[in-house]
PDB file of C-alpha atoms in Angstrom:
ATOM      1  CA  MET A  19       0.086   0.055  -0.072  1.00 72.00           C
ATOM      2  CA  LYS A  20       2.822   2.385   0.853  1.00 75.00           C
ATOM      3  CA  LYS A  21       4.438   1.943  -2.555  1.00 77.00           C
ATOM      4  CA  LEU A  22       1.006   2.389  -4.288  1.00 81.00           C
ATOM      5  CA  LEU A  23       0.329   5.600  -2.363  1.00 81.00           C
ATOM      6  CA  LYS A  24       3.761   7.022  -3.275  1.00 82.00           C
ATOM      7  CA  PHE A  25       3.066   6.040  -6.831  1.00 76.00           C
ATOM      8  CA  GLU A  26      -0.349   7.782  -6.996  1.00 80.00           C
ATOM      9  CA  LEU A  27       0.967  10.820  -5.229  1.00 81.00           C
ATOM     10  CA  TYR A  28       3.740  11.111  -7.756  1.00 82.00           C
ATOM     11  CA  LYS A  29       1.261  10.681 -10.504  1.00 82.00           C
ATOM     12  CA  LEU A  30      -1.180  13.207  -8.949  1.00 82.00           C
ATOM     13  CA  LYS A  31       1.554  15.904  -8.838  1.00 84.00           C
ATOM     14  CA  LYS A  32       2.066  15.583 -12.618  1.00 84.00           C
ATOM     15  CA  THR A  33      -1.646  15.686 -13.422  1.00 86.00           C
ATOM     16  CA  LYS A  34      -2.649  18.886 -15.162  1.00 90.00           C
ATOM     17  CA  SER A  35      -6.237  18.746 -14.191  1.00 91.00           C
ATOM     18  CA  LEU A  36      -5.324  18.829 -10.499  1.00 92.00           C
ATOM     19  CA  TYR A  37      -4.198  22.442 -11.057  1.00 94.00           C
ATOM     20  CA  ILE A  38      -6.737  23.364 -13.587  1.00 95.00           C
ATOM     21  CA  CYS A  39      -9.694  22.197 -11.504  1.00 94.00           C
ATOM     22  CA  SER A  40      -8.213  23.671  -8.244  1.00 94.00           C
ATOM     23  CA  ALA A  41      -7.717  27.056  -9.974  1.00 96.00           C
ATOM     24  CA  ILE A  42     -11.291  27.043 -11.433  1.00 96.00           C
ATOM     25  CA  ILE A  43     -12.785  26.428  -7.937  1.00 96.00           C
ATOM     26  CA  LEU A  44     -10.964  29.420  -6.459  1.00 96.00           C
ATOM     27  CA  ALA A  45     -11.699  31.437  -9.520  1.00 96.00           C
ATOM     28  CA  LEU A  46     -15.462  30.630  -9.402  1.00 96.00           C
ATOM     29  CA  LEU A  47     -15.651  31.455  -5.723  1.00 95.00           C
ATOM     30  CA  LEU A  48     -13.887  34.698  -6.333  1.00 95.00           C
ATOM     31  CA  PHE A  49     -16.268  35.751  -9.136  1.00 94.00           C
ATOM     32  CA  SER A  50     -19.139  34.986  -6.905  1.00 92.00           C
ATOM     33  CA  LEU A  51     -18.025  37.243  -4.109  1.00 91.00           C
ATOM     34  CA  LEU A  52     -17.314  40.104  -6.676  1.00 92.00           C
ATOM     35  CA  ILE A  53     -20.676  39.800  -7.989  1.00 89.00           C
ATOM     36  CA  ARG A  54     -22.165  40.008  -4.400  1.00 87.00           C
ATOM     37  CA  LEU A  55     -19.767  43.015  -3.802  1.00 86.00           C
ATOM     38  CA  ILE A  56     -20.909  44.908  -7.059  1.00 86.00           C
ATOM     39  CA  LEU A  57     -24.487  44.158  -6.261  1.00 83.00           C
ATOM     40  CA  THR A  58     -24.266  45.500  -2.755  1.00 80.00           C
ATOM     41  CA  LYS A  59     -22.534  48.656  -3.927  1.00 79.00           C
ATOM     42  CA  THR A  60     -25.004  49.243  -6.820  1.00 79.00           C
ATOM     43  CA  TRP A  61     -28.255  48.637  -4.954  1.00 74.00           C
ATOM     44  CA  GLY A  62     -27.096  49.797  -1.471  1.00 65.00           C
ATOM     45  CA  GLU A  63     -27.575  48.130   1.829  1.00 61.00           C
ATOM     46  CA  GLU A  64     -31.127  49.446   2.083  1.00 59.00           C
ATOM     47  CA  LEU A  65     -32.276  47.343  -0.906  1.00 61.00           C
ATOM     48  CA  MET A  66     -29.746  44.502  -0.412  1.00 64.00           C
ATOM     49  CA  GLU A  67     -28.321  43.087   2.870  1.00 72.00           C
ATOM     50  CA  LYS A  68     -24.796  43.232   3.071  1.00 73.00           C
ATOM     51  CA  PRO A  69     -23.152  39.711   3.094  1.00 78.00           C
ATOM     52  CA  SER A  70     -21.262  38.656   6.025  1.00 83.00           C
ATOM     53  CA  ALA A  71     -17.921  37.099   6.012  1.00 86.00           C
ATOM     54  CA  VAL A  72     -18.880  33.994   8.052  1.00 88.00           C
ATOM     55  CA  GLY A  73     -22.028  33.421   5.963  1.00 87.00           C
ATOM     56  CA  SER A  74     -20.004  33.773   2.663  1.00 88.00           C
ATOM     57  CA  MET A  75     -17.427  31.261   4.104  1.00 91.00           C
ATOM     58  CA  LEU A  76     -20.217  28.694   4.819  1.00 90.00           C
ATOM     59  CA  SER A  77     -21.587  29.258   1.311  1.00 91.00           C
ATOM     60  CA  SER A  78     -18.181  28.813  -0.298  1.00 93.00           C
ATOM     61  CA  ILE A  79     -18.792  25.301  -1.321  1.00 93.00           C
ATOM     62  CA  ASN A  80     -21.802  26.072  -3.150  1.00 91.00           C
ATOM     63  CA  SER A  81     -20.562  29.424  -4.541  1.00 90.00           C
ATOM     64  CA  SER A  82     -17.544  27.778  -6.127  1.00 92.00           C
ATOM     65  CA  ASP A  83     -19.283  24.626  -7.527  1.00 92.00           C
ATOM     66  CA  PHE A  84     -16.861  22.757  -5.470  1.00 95.00           C
ATOM     67  CA  ILE A  85     -18.725  19.471  -5.706  1.00 94.00           C
ATOM     68  CA  LEU A  86     -18.999  19.543  -9.407  1.00 95.00           C
ATOM     69  CA  VAL A  87     -15.410  20.644 -10.166  1.00 95.00           C
ATOM     70  CA  VAL A  88     -13.916  18.062  -7.793  1.00 96.00           C
ATOM     71  CA  GLY A  89     -16.200  15.401  -9.209  1.00 95.00           C
ATOM     72  CA  ILE A  90     -14.920  16.080 -12.583  1.00 95.00           C
ATOM     73  CA  PHE A  91     -11.268  15.904 -11.406  1.00 95.00           C
ATOM     74  CA  ILE A  92     -11.840  12.587  -9.621  1.00 95.00           C
ATOM     75  CA  ALA A  93     -13.419  11.174 -12.892  1.00 94.00           C
ATOM     76  CA  LEU A  94     -10.400  12.393 -14.904  1.00 94.00           C
ATOM     77  CA  TYR A  95      -7.794  11.121 -12.360  1.00 93.00           C
ATOM     78  CA  VAL A  96      -9.535   7.765 -11.752  1.00 91.00           C
ATOM     79  CA  CYS A  97     -10.122   6.879 -15.261  1.00 89.00           C
ATOM     80  CA  SER A  98      -6.635   7.877 -16.492  1.00 86.00           C
ATOM     81  CA  ASP A  99      -5.097   4.554 -15.817  1.00 80.00           C
ATOM     82  CA  PHE A 100      -7.963   2.633 -17.627  1.00 81.00           C
ATOM     83  CA  SER A 101      -8.095   4.931 -20.620  1.00 81.00           C
ATOM     84  CA  GLN A 102      -4.250   4.628 -20.945  1.00 78.00           C
ATOM     85  CA  HIS A 103      -4.266   0.910 -20.245  1.00 75.00           C
ATOM     86  CA  THR A 104      -1.586   1.292 -17.533  1.00 74.00           C
ATOM     87  CA  ILE A 105      -3.759  -0.345 -14.939  1.00 74.00           C
ATOM     88  CA  LYS A 106      -2.602  -3.803 -16.196  1.00 72.00           C
ATOM     89  CA  ASN A 107       1.059  -2.815 -15.696  1.00 73.00           C
ATOM     90  CA  ILE A 108       0.073  -1.967 -12.135  1.00 74.00           C
ATOM     91  CA  PHE A 109      -1.573  -5.236 -11.506  1.00 71.00           C
ATOM     92  CA  SER A 110       1.233  -7.142 -13.122  1.00 71.00           C
ATOM     93  CA  ARG A 111       3.715  -5.994 -10.567  1.00 76.00           C
ATOM     94  CA  GLY A 112       1.810  -7.985  -7.938  1.00 69.00           C
ATOM     95  CA  PHE A 113      -0.363  -5.181  -6.454  1.00 70.00           C
ATOM     96  CA  SER A 114      -3.868  -6.353  -5.399  1.00 78.00           C
ATOM     97  CA  ARG A 115      -7.127  -4.969  -6.655  1.00 81.00           C
ATOM     98  CA  ALA A 116      -8.109  -3.796  -3.198  1.00 82.00           C
ATOM     99  CA  GLY A 117      -4.667  -2.058  -2.807  1.00 84.00           C
ATOM    100  CA  VAL A 118      -5.112  -0.122  -6.085  1.00 86.00           C
ATOM    101  CA  TYR A 119      -8.740   0.649  -5.288  1.00 88.00           C
ATOM    102  CA  PHE A 120      -8.135   2.083  -1.740  1.00 90.00           C
ATOM    103  CA  SER A 121      -4.826   3.739  -2.682  1.00 90.00           C
ATOM    104  CA  LYS A 122      -6.532   5.727  -5.482  1.00 91.00           C
ATOM    105  CA  LEU A 123      -9.478   6.410  -3.068  1.00 93.00           C
ATOM    106  CA  ILE A 124      -7.276   7.778  -0.299  1.00 94.00           C
ATOM    107  CA  ILE A 125      -5.447  10.114  -2.588  1.00 94.00           C
ATOM    108  CA  CYS A 126      -8.755  11.426  -3.952  1.00 94.00           C
ATOM    109  CA  VAL A 127     -10.230  11.902  -0.395  1.00 95.00           C
ATOM    110  CA  ALA A 128      -7.017  13.586   0.745  1.00 95.00           C
ATOM    111  CA  TYR A 129      -7.215  16.035  -2.366  1.00 95.00           C
ATOM    112  CA  VAL A 130     -10.747  16.965  -1.442  1.00 96.00           C
ATOM    113  CA  VAL A 131      -9.960  17.492   2.353  1.00 96.00           C
ATOM    114  CA  ILE A 132      -7.063  19.839   1.394  1.00 96.00           C
ATOM    115  CA  MET A 133      -9.006  21.651  -1.233  1.00 96.00           C
ATOM    116  CA  TYR A 134     -11.928  22.044   1.068  1.00 96.00           C
ATOM    117  CA  PHE A 135      -9.859  23.831   3.561  1.00 96.00           C
ATOM    118  CA  ILE A 136      -8.191  25.892   0.935  1.00 96.00           C
ATOM    119  CA  THR A 137     -11.539  26.982  -0.521  1.00 96.00           C
ATOM    120  CA  VAL A 138     -13.145  27.843   2.761  1.00 95.00           C
ATOM    121  CA  LEU A 139     -10.134  29.831   4.011  1.00 95.00           C
ATOM    122  CA  PHE A 140      -9.986  31.648   0.694  1.00 95.00           C
ATOM    123  CA  GLY A 141     -13.622  32.417   0.908  1.00 93.00           C
ATOM    124  CA  LEU A 142     -13.211  33.770   4.530  1.00 93.00           C
ATOM    125  CA  ALA A 143     -10.301  35.980   3.513  1.00 94.00           C
ATOM    126  CA  MET A 144     -11.882  37.368   0.313  1.00 93.00           C
ATOM    127  CA  SER A 145     -15.261  38.028   2.002  1.00 91.00           C
ATOM    128  CA  SER A 146     -13.511  39.569   4.983  1.00 91.00           C
ATOM    129  CA  ALA A 147     -11.537  41.969   2.693  1.00 90.00           C
ATOM    130  CA  PHE A 148     -14.918  42.791   0.730  1.00 86.00           C
ATOM    131  CA  PHE A 149     -17.419  42.911   3.338  1.00 84.00           C
ATOM    132  CA  GLY A 150     -15.527  43.110   6.554  1.00 83.00           C
ATOM    133  CA  TYR A 151     -15.268  40.577   9.355  1.00 81.00           C
ATOM    134  CA  SER A 152     -17.604  40.168  12.301  1.00 79.00           C
ATOM    135  CA  ALA A 153     -18.159  37.340  14.525  1.00 74.00           C
ATOM    136  CA  GLU A 154     -21.502  35.484  14.369  1.00 75.00           C
ATOM    137  CA  GLU A 155     -23.194  33.170  16.765  1.00 75.00           C
ATOM    138  CA  GLY A 156     -23.930  29.522  15.744  1.00 74.00           C
ATOM    139  CA  HIS A 157     -22.068  26.248  15.609  1.00 86.00           C
ATOM    140  CA  ILE A 158     -19.792  27.397  12.919  1.00 89.00           C
ATOM    141  CA  LEU A 159     -17.129  24.784  13.315  1.00 91.00           C
ATOM    142  CA  ALA A 160     -19.590  21.867  13.580  1.00 92.00           C
ATOM    143  CA  LEU A 161     -21.193  23.326  10.300  1.00 93.00           C
ATOM    144  CA  LEU A 162     -17.857  23.318   8.554  1.00 94.00           C
ATOM    145  CA  PHE A 163     -17.122  19.818   9.797  1.00 95.00           C
ATOM    146  CA  GLY A 164     -20.433  18.716   8.445  1.00 94.00           C
ATOM    147  CA  GLN A 165     -19.682  20.335   5.125  1.00 95.00           C
ATOM    148  CA  LEU A 166     -16.391  18.517   4.867  1.00 96.00           C
ATOM    149  CA  LEU A 167     -18.061  15.222   5.529  1.00 96.00           C
ATOM    150  CA  VAL A 168     -20.570  15.977   2.719  1.00 96.00           C
ATOM    151  CA  CYS A 169     -17.669  16.760   0.416  1.00 96.00           C
ATOM    152  CA  ILE A 170     -15.881  13.603   1.140  1.00 97.00           C
ATOM    153  CA  ALA A 171     -19.309  11.739   0.547  1.00 96.00           C
ATOM    154  CA  TYR A 172     -19.436  13.314  -2.798  1.00 96.00           C
ATOM    155  CA  ALA A 173     -15.872  12.346  -3.543  1.00 96.00           C
ATOM    156  CA  THR A 174     -16.495   8.711  -2.644  1.00 96.00           C
ATOM    157  CA  PHE A 175     -19.705   8.854  -5.031  1.00 96.00           C
ATOM    158  CA  ALA A 176     -17.686  10.285  -7.848  1.00 95.00           C
ATOM    159  CA  PHE A 177     -14.822   7.816  -7.211  1.00 95.00           C
ATOM    160  CA  SER A 178     -16.987   4.581  -7.054  1.00 94.00           C
ATOM    161  CA  LEU A 179     -18.963   5.695 -10.129  1.00 94.00           C
ATOM    162  CA  SER A 180     -15.732   6.502 -12.078  1.00 93.00           C
ATOM    163  CA  TYR A 181     -14.034   3.348 -11.167  1.00 91.00           C
ATOM    164  CA  ILE A 182     -17.042   1.247 -12.153  1.00 90.00           C
ATOM    165  CA  ILE A 183     -17.488   3.012 -15.523  1.00 89.00           C
ATOM    166  CA  LYS A 184     -13.820   3.240 -16.247  1.00 88.00           C
ATOM    167  CA  ARG A 185     -14.361   5.379 -19.522  1.00 90.00           C
ATOM    168  CA  THR A 186     -13.391   9.086 -19.010  1.00 90.00           C
ATOM    169  CA  GLY A 187     -16.106  10.839 -21.162  1.00 92.00           C
ATOM    170  CA  ILE A 188     -18.938   8.603 -19.850  1.00 94.00           C
ATOM    171  CA  ALA A 189     -17.630   8.979 -16.250  1.00 94.00           C
ATOM    172  CA  VAL A 190     -17.379  12.677 -16.439  1.00 94.00           C
ATOM    173  CA  ALA A 191     -20.883  12.904 -17.764  1.00 95.00           C
ATOM    174  CA  ALA A 192     -22.168  10.558 -15.033  1.00 94.00           C
ATOM    175  CA  VAL A 193     -20.440  12.477 -12.299  1.00 94.00           C
ATOM    176  CA  ILE A 194     -22.060  15.718 -13.581  1.00 93.00           C
ATOM    177  CA  PHE A 195     -25.714  14.649 -14.192  1.00 93.00           C
ATOM    178  CA  ALA A 196     -26.231  11.857 -11.594  1.00 92.00           C
ATOM    179  CA  PRO A 197     -26.451  14.078  -8.477  1.00 89.00           C
ATOM    180  CA  THR A 198     -28.707  16.447 -10.526  1.00 89.00           C
ATOM    181  CA  VAL A 199     -30.953  13.500 -11.528  1.00 93.00           C
ATOM    182  CA  ILE A 200     -31.056  12.027  -7.941  1.00 92.00           C
ATOM    183  CA  SER A 201     -31.931  15.506  -6.516  1.00 89.00           C
ATOM    184  CA  LEU A 202     -34.694  15.889  -9.241  1.00 92.00           C
ATOM    185  CA  VAL A 203     -36.249  12.631  -8.432  1.00 92.00           C
ATOM    186  CA  LEU A 204     -36.194  13.308  -4.762  1.00 90.00           C
ATOM    187  CA  ALA A 205     -37.755  16.742  -5.309  1.00 89.00           C
ATOM    188  CA  LEU A 206     -40.485  15.005  -7.411  1.00 90.00           C
ATOM    189  CA  ILE A 207     -41.135  12.479  -4.613  1.00 90.00           C
ATOM    190  CA  ASP A 208     -41.503  15.433  -2.060  1.00 84.00           C
ATOM    191  CA  ALA A 209     -43.852  17.148  -4.380  1.00 86.00           C
ATOM    192  CA  ALA A 210     -45.903  14.005  -4.619  1.00 86.00           C
ATOM    193  CA  ILE A 211     -45.904  13.380  -0.752  1.00 83.00           C
ATOM    194  CA  GLN A 212     -46.562  17.202  -0.016  1.00 79.00           C
ATOM    195  CA  SER A 213     -45.564  16.790   3.624  1.00 74.00           C
ATOM    196  CA  GLU A 214     -44.635  19.950   5.637  1.00 72.00           C
ATOM    197  CA  SER A 215     -42.787  17.977   8.298  1.00 73.00           C
ATOM    198  CA  PHE A 216     -40.761  15.710   6.262  1.00 80.00           C
ATOM    199  CA  GLN A 217     -38.821  16.065   2.817  1.00 83.00           C
ATOM    200  CA  ILE A 218     -36.696  13.343   1.612  1.00 87.00           C
ATOM    201  CA  SER A 219     -34.525  15.577  -0.352  1.00 85.00           C
ATOM    202  CA  ASN A 220     -33.211  17.049   3.050  1.00 86.00           C
ATOM    203  CA  TYR A 221     -31.444  13.754   3.591  1.00 89.00           C
ATOM    204  CA  TRP A 222     -29.717  13.513   0.272  1.00 91.00           C
ATOM    205  CA  LEU A 223     -26.209  15.307   0.002  1.00 91.00           C
ATOM    206  CA  ASP A 224     -27.448  18.442  -1.790  1.00 90.00           C
ATOM    207  CA  GLY A 225     -30.000  19.012   0.813  1.00 90.00           C
ATOM    208  CA  ILE A 226     -27.611  18.223   3.735  1.00 92.00           C
ATOM    209  CA  LEU A 227     -25.070  20.665   2.237  1.00 92.00           C
ATOM    210  CA  LEU A 228     -27.728  23.388   1.991  1.00 89.00           C
ATOM    211  CA  ARG A 229     -28.821  23.009   5.626  1.00 89.00           C
ATOM    212  CA  LEU A 230     -25.179  23.041   6.767  1.00 90.00           C
ATOM    213  CA  SER A 231     -24.716  26.515   4.927  1.00 86.00           C
ATOM    214  CA  ALA A 232     -27.058  28.172   7.361  1.00 82.00           C
ATOM    215  CA  THR A 233     -25.656  29.525  10.597  1.00 79.00           C
ATOM    216  CA  ALA A 234     -29.153  29.169  12.302  1.00 78.00           C
ATOM    217  CA  SER A 235     -29.084  25.362  11.871  1.00 82.00           C
ATOM    218  CA  SER A 236     -30.089  23.560  14.974  1.00 85.00           C
ATOM    219  CA  VAL A 237     -27.894  21.019  16.789  1.00 89.00           C
ATOM    220  CA  LYS A 238     -30.281  18.186  15.793  1.00 89.00           C
ATOM    221  CA  VAL A 239     -29.933  19.137  12.187  1.00 89.00           C
ATOM    222  CA  ILE A 240     -26.069  19.320  12.377  1.00 91.00           C
ATOM    223  CA  VAL A 241     -25.774  16.002  14.073  1.00 93.00           C
ATOM    224  CA  VAL A 242     -28.017  14.204  11.546  1.00 92.00           C
ATOM    225  CA  SER A 243     -26.325  16.031   8.691  1.00 91.00           C
ATOM    226  CA  CYS A 244     -22.884  14.820  10.088  1.00 93.00           C
ATOM    227  CA  ILE A 245     -23.990  11.200  10.428  1.00 95.00           C
ATOM    228  CA  LEU A 246     -25.562  10.642   7.043  1.00 95.00           C
ATOM    229  CA  PRO A 247     -22.588  11.521   4.880  1.00 95.00           C
ATOM    230  CA  VAL A 248     -20.540   8.980   6.703  1.00 96.00           C
ATOM    231  CA  VAL A 249     -23.185   6.465   5.960  1.00 96.00           C
ATOM    232  CA  TYR A 250     -23.284   7.413   2.378  1.00 95.00           C
ATOM    233  CA  SER A 251     -19.607   7.201   2.112  1.00 95.00           C
ATOM    234  CA  ALA A 252     -19.340   3.875   3.527  1.00 96.00           C
ATOM    235  CA  LEU A 253     -22.111   2.677   1.124  1.00 95.00           C
ATOM    236  CA  PHE A 254     -20.444   4.228  -1.970  1.00 94.00           C
ATOM    237  CA  VAL A 255     -17.017   2.800  -1.097  1.00 94.00           C
ATOM    238  CA  THR A 256     -18.350  -0.684  -0.404  1.00 93.00           C
ATOM    239  CA  LEU A 257     -20.609  -0.860  -3.501  1.00 92.00           C
ATOM    240  CA  GLY A 258     -17.644   0.389  -5.739  1.00 89.00           C
ATOM    241  CA  TYR A 259     -15.226  -2.129  -4.253  1.00 87.00           C
ATOM    242  CA  PHE A 260     -17.495  -5.221  -4.535  1.00 88.00           C
ATOM    243  CA  ILE A 261     -18.854  -4.221  -8.068  1.00 84.00           C
ATOM    244  CA  ASN A 262     -15.149  -3.983  -9.209  1.00 75.00           C
ATOM    245  CA  GLY A 263     -13.998  -6.924  -7.382  1.00 62.00           C
ATOM    246  CA  ASN A 264     -14.146  -9.387 -10.374  1.00 59.00           C
ATOM    247  CA  ALA A 265     -14.472  -6.762 -13.137  1.00 56.00           C
ATOM    248  CA  GLU A 266     -12.143  -7.152 -16.165  1.00 56.00           C
ATOM    249  CA  VAL A 267      -9.451  -4.397 -16.671  1.00 54.00           C
TER     250      VAL A 267
END
């Protein structure tokens, strides 16, 4: 496993999509904050509430399309060995399927964790510069931790899906559209149920992330929103592993 991790890390450093996707995330976040700044100055605080630094930080993941861009990067990274037919060379050196699977997974999750903190801190710094910083009440650290777990869950979803599909173009398309389709189906179910007290879409990753972006979220909501992503992550990783256990490469 140690040799595989070193190999994957070496390959990651030479992957152009790593730097391109990371730059896109920060650029989208900066653009979003600039739009808010322009609108605030144009309309004035009487017509438009001035954004807060903490609130902008909590919405950094949504504002930067973090989930989408990271999912595309993971699809490109995971499928590269399959599209270039180098995966057979890795297996021929005696490395196990489980070792290859989990080494790639660890690298992808590590990238998401690091990029998450970079994005959030960048969002806090830029929003503080644009709008000024003031402390806010709420369980901010718990909300940020929950958001991180959601991002990891999305990463395991994109990873497992890409590892199953193996073809770059199809995997990228699946990573882009699958979460949207799931959210749409759940929204239709909510519309059919028409329940004011329960919405199933709140318990999918999109809904969880949305609730974790509000400083007013209750402790109960935060706890549930931290547990569910862990369950989703375990499910995605397990399904991906067993489906690929006997698949041809």
